[in-house]
PDB file of C-alpha atoms and ligand atoms in Angstrom:
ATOM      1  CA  UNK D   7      12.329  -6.905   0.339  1.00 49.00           C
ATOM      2  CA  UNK D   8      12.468  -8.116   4.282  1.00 55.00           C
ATOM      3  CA  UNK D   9      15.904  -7.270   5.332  1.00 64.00           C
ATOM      4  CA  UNK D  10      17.623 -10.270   6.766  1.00 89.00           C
ATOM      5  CA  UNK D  11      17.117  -9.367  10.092  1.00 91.00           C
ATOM      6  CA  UNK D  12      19.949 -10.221  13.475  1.00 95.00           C
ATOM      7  CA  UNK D  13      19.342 -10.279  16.603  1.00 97.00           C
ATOM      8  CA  UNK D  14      22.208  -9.806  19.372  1.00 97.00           C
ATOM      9  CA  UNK D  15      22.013  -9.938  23.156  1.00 98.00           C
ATOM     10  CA  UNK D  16      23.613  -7.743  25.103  1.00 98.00           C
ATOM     11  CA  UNK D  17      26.915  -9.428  27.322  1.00 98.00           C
ATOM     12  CA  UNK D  18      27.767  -7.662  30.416  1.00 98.00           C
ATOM     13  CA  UNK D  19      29.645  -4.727  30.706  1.00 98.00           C
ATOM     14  CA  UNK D  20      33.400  -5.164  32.112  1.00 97.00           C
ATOM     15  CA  UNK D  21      36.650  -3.167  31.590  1.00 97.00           C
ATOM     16  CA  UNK D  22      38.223  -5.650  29.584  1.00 96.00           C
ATOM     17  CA  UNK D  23      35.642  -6.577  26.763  1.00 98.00           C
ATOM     18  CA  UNK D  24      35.290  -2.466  26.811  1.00 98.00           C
ATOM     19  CA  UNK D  25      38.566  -1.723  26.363  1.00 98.00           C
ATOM     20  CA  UNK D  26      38.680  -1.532  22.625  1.00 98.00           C
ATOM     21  CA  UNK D  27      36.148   1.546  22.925  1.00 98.00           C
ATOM     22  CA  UNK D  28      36.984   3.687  25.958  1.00 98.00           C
ATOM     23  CA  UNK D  29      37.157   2.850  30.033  1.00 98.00           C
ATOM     24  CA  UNK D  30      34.509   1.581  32.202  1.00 98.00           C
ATOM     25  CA  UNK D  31      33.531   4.254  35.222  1.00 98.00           C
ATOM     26  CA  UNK D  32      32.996   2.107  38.451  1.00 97.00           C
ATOM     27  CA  UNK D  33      34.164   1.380  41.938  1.00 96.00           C
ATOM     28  CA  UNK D  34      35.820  -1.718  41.570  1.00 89.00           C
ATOM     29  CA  UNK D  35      38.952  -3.208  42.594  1.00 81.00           C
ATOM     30  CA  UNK D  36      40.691  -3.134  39.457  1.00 84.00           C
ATOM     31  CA  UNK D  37      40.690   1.085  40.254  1.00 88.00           C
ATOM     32  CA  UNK D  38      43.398   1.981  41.779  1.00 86.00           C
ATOM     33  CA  UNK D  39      42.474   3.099  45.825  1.00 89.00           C
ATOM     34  CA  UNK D  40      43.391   5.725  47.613  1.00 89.00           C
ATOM     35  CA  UNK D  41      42.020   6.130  51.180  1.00 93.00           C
ATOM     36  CA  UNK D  42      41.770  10.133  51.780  1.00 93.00           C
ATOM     37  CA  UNK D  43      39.620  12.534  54.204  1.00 95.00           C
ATOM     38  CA  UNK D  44      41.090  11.066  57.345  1.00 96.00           C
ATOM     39  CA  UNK D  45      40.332   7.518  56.059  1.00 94.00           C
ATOM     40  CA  UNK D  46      36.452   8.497  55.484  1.00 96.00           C
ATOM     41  CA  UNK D  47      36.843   8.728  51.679  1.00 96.00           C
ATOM     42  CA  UNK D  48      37.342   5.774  48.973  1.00 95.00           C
ATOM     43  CA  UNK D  49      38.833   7.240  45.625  1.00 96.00           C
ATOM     44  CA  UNK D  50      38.663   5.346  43.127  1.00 96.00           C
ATOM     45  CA  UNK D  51      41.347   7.027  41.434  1.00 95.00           C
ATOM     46  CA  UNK D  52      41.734   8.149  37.527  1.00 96.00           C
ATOM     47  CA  UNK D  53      39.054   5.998  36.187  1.00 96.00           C
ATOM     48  CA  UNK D  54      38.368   7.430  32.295  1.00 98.00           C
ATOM     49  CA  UNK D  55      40.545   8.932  29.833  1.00 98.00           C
ATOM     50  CA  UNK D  56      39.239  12.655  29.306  1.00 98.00           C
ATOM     51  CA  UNK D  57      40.237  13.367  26.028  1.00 98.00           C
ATOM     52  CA  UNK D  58      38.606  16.613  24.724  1.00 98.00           C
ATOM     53  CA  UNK D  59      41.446  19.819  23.681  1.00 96.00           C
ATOM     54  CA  UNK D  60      41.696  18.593  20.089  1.00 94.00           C
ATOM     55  CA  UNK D  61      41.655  22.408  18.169  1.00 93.00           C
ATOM     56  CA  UNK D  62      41.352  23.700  20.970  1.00 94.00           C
ATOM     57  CA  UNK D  63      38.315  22.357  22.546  1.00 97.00           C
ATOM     58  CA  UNK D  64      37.498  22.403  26.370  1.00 98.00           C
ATOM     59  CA  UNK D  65      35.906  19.836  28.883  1.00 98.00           C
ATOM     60  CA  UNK D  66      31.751  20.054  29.048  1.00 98.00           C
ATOM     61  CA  UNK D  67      29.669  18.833  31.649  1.00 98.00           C
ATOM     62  CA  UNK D  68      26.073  18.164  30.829  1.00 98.00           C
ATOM     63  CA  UNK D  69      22.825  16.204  31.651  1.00 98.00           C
ATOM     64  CA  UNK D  70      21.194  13.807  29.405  1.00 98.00           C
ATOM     65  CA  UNK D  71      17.807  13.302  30.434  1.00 98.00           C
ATOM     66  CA  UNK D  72      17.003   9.844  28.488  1.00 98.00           C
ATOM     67  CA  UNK D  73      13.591   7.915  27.864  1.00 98.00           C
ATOM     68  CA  UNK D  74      13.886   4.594  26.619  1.00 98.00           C
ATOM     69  CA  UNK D  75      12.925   3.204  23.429  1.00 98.00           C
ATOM     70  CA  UNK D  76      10.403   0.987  22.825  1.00 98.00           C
ATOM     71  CA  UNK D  77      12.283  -2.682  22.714  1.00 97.00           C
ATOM     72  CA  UNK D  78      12.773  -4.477  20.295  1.00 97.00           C
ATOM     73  CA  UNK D  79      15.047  -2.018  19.635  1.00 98.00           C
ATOM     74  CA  UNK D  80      16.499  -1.818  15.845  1.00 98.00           C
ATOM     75  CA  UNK D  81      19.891  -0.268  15.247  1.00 98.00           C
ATOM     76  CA  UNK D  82      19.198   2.929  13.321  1.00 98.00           C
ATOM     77  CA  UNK D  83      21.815   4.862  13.695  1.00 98.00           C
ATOM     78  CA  UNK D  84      26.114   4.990  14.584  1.00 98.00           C
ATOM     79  CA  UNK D  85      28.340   8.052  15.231  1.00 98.00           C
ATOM     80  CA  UNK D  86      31.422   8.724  16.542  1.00 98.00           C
ATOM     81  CA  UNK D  87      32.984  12.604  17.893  1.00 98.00           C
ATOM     82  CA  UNK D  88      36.771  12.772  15.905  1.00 98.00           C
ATOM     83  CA  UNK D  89      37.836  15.232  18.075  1.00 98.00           C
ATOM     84  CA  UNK D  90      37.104  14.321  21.515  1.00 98.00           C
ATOM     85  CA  UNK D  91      36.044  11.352  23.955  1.00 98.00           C
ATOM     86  CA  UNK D  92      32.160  11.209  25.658  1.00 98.00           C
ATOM     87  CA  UNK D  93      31.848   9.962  29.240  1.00 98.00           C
ATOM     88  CA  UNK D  94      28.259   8.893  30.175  1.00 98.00           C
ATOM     89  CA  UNK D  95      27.371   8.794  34.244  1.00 98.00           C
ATOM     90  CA  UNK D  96      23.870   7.037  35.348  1.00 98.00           C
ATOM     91  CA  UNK D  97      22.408   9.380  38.085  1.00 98.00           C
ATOM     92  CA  UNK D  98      19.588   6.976  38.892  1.00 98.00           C
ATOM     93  CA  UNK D  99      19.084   3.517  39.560  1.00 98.00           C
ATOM     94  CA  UNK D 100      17.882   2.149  36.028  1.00 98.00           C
ATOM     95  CA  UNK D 101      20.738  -0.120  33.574  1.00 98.00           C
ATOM     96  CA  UNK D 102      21.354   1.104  30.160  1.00 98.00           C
ATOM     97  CA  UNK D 103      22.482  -0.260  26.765  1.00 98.00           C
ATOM     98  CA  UNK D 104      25.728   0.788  25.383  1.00 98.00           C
ATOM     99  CA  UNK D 105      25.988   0.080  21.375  1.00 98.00           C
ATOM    100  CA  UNK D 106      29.534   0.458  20.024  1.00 98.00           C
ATOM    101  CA  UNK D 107      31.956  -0.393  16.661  1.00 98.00           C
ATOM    102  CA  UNK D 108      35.555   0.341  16.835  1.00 98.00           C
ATOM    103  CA  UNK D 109      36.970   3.809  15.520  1.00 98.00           C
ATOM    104  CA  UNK D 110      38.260   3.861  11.924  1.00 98.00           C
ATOM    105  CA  UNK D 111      36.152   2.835   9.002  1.00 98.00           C
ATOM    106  CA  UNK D 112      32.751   1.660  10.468  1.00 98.00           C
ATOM    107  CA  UNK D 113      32.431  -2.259  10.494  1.00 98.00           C
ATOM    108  CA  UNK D 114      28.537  -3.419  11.127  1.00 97.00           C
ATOM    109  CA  UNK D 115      29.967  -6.756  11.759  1.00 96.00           C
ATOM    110  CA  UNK D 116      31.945  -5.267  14.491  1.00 98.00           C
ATOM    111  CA  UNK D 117      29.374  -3.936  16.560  1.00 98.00           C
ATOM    112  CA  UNK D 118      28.834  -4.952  20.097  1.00 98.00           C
ATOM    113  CA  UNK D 119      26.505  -4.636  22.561  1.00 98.00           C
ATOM    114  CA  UNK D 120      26.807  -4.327  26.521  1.00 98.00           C
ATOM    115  CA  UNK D 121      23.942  -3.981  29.101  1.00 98.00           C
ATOM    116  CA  UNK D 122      25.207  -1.722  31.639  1.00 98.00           C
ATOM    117  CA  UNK D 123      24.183  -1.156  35.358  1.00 98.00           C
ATOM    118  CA  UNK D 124      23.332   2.162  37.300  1.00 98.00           C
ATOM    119  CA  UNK D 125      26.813   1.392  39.189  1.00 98.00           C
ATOM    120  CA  UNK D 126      28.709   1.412  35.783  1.00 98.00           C
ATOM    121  CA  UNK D 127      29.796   4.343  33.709  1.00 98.00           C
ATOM    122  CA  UNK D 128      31.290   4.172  30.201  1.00 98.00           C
ATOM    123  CA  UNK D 129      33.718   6.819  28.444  1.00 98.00           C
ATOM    124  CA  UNK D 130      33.607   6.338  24.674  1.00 98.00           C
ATOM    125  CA  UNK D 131      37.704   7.385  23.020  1.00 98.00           C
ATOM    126  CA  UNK D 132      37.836   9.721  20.481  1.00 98.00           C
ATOM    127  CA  UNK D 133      35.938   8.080  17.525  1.00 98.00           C
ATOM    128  CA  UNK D 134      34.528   5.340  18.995  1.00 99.00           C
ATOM    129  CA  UNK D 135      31.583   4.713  17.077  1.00 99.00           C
ATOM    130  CA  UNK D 136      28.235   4.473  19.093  1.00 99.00           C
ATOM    131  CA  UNK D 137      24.586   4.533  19.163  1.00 98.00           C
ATOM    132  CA  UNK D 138      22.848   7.560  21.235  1.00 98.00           C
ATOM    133  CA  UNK D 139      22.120   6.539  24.574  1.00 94.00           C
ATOM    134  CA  UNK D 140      19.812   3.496  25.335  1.00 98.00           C
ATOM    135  CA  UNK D 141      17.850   3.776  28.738  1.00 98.00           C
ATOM    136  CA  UNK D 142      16.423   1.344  30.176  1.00 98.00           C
ATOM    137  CA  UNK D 143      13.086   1.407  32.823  1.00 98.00           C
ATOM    138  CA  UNK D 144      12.024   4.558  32.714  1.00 98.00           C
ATOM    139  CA  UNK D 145      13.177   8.037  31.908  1.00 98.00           C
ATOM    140  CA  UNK D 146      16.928   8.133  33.136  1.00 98.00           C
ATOM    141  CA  UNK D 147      19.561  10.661  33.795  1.00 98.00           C
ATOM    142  CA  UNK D 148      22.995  10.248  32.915  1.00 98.00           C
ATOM    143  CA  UNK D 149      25.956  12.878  33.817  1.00 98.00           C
ATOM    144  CA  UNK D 150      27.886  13.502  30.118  1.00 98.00           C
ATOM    145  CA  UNK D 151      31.555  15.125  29.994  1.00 98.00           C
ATOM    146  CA  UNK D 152      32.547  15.517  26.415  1.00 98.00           C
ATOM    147  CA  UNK D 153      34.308  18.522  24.348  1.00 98.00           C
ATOM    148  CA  UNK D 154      32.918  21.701  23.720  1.00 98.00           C
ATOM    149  CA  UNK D 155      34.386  23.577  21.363  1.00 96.00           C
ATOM    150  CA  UNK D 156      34.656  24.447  17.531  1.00 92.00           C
ATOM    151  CA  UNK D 157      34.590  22.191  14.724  1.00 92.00           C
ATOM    152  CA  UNK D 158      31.968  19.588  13.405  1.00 95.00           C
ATOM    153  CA  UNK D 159      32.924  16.809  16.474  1.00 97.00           C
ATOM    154  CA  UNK D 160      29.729  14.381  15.066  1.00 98.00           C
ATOM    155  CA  UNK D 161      29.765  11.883  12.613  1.00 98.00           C
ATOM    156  CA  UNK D 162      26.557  10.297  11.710  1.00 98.00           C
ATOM    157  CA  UNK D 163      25.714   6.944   9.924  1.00 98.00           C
ATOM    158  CA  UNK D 164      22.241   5.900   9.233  1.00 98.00           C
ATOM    159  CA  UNK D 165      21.953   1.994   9.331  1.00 98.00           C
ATOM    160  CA  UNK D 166      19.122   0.036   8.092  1.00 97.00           C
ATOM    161  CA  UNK D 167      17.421  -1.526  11.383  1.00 97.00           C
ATOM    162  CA  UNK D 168      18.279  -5.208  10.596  1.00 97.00           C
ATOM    163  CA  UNK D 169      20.584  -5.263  13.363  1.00 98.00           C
ATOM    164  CA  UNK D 170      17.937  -5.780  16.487  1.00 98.00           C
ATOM    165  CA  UNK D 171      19.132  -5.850  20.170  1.00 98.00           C
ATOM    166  CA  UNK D 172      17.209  -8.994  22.089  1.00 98.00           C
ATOM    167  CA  UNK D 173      15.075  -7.414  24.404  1.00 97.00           C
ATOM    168  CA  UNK D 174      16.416  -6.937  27.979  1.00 94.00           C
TER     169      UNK D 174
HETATM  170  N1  UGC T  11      24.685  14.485  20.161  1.00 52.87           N
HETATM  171  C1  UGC T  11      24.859  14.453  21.447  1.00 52.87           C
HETATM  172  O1  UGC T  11      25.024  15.451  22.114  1.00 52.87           O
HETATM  173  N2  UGC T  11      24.849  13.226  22.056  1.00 52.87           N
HETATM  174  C2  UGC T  11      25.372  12.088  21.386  1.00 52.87           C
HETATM  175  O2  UGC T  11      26.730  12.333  21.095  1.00 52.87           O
HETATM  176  C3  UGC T  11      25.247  10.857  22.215  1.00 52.87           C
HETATM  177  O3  UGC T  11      26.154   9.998  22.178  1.00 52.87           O
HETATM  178  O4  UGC T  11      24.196  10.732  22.906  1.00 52.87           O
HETATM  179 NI1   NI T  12      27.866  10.647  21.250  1.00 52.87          NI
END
């Protein structure tokens, strides 16, 4: 049976249509500004909510080398971490696709779907759910804080690909 197939296009990425799912990493004005180094340095101050010492766990910083999917791409595939938030950092140059559904019970219906650029971060809360990361381009590297630590901290849900992001 053909599964009744949707397809949604991605709406750009801003703080405020994020901020049911985590904080938005960028040098903006919204940040708050702080001129340091002798007036040499911008920092864009406190940017993403770090949220990672649930049973004891500690703050990880890692390096996700990504390769992008072939597009059309279907939507497979949801988790979430329960126990702490994931931060993801472009290195490069290339945008990305973020994929996420509010924590709680998972909601299809409530999934949305940003295109990010290389000058954008995201920080997923504590069980946001979300879809691995999406490069876009070419292969891509992205800078990932999240918890180490014990504990299962990865909830999987395997979705049946009728859920298609427009091609971008
Ligand atoms: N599993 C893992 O380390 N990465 C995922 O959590 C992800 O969001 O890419
Ligand atoms: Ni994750």
């Amino acid at each position: 049976m053909t599964k009744n197939r949707k397809t949604i296009t991605p709406k750009p990425l801003t703080s405020a249509a994020f901020s049911a799912f985590g904080d938005v990493i960028e040098a903006n004005a919204e940040a708050k500004i702080i001129e340091i180094n002798d007036g040499f340095t911008q920092r864009y101050h406190d940017l993403a909510k770090i949220d990672v010492t649930d049973k004891t766990g500690h703050p990880i910083v890692n390096i996700f080398r990504s390769t992008p999917l072939a597009q059309p791409i279907a939507i497979k595939m949801m988790e979430r971490h329960p126990h702490g938030s994931q931060a993801f950092i472009p290195m490069g140059q290339n945008p990305y696709i973020v994929v996420v559904a509010p924590a709680g019970e998972f909601d299809v219906d409530k999934i949305e779907i940003f295109l990010a650029n290389s000058n954008q971060g995201v920080n997923y809360h504590k069980g946001t759910w979300h879809h691995f990361c999406l490069a876009l381009g070419s292969e891509s590297d992205f800078l990932v804080i999240d918890r180490g630590g014990n504990g299962d901290n990865c909830d999987v849900l395997e979705l049946d690909g009728s859920l298609v992001i427009a091609e971008c």
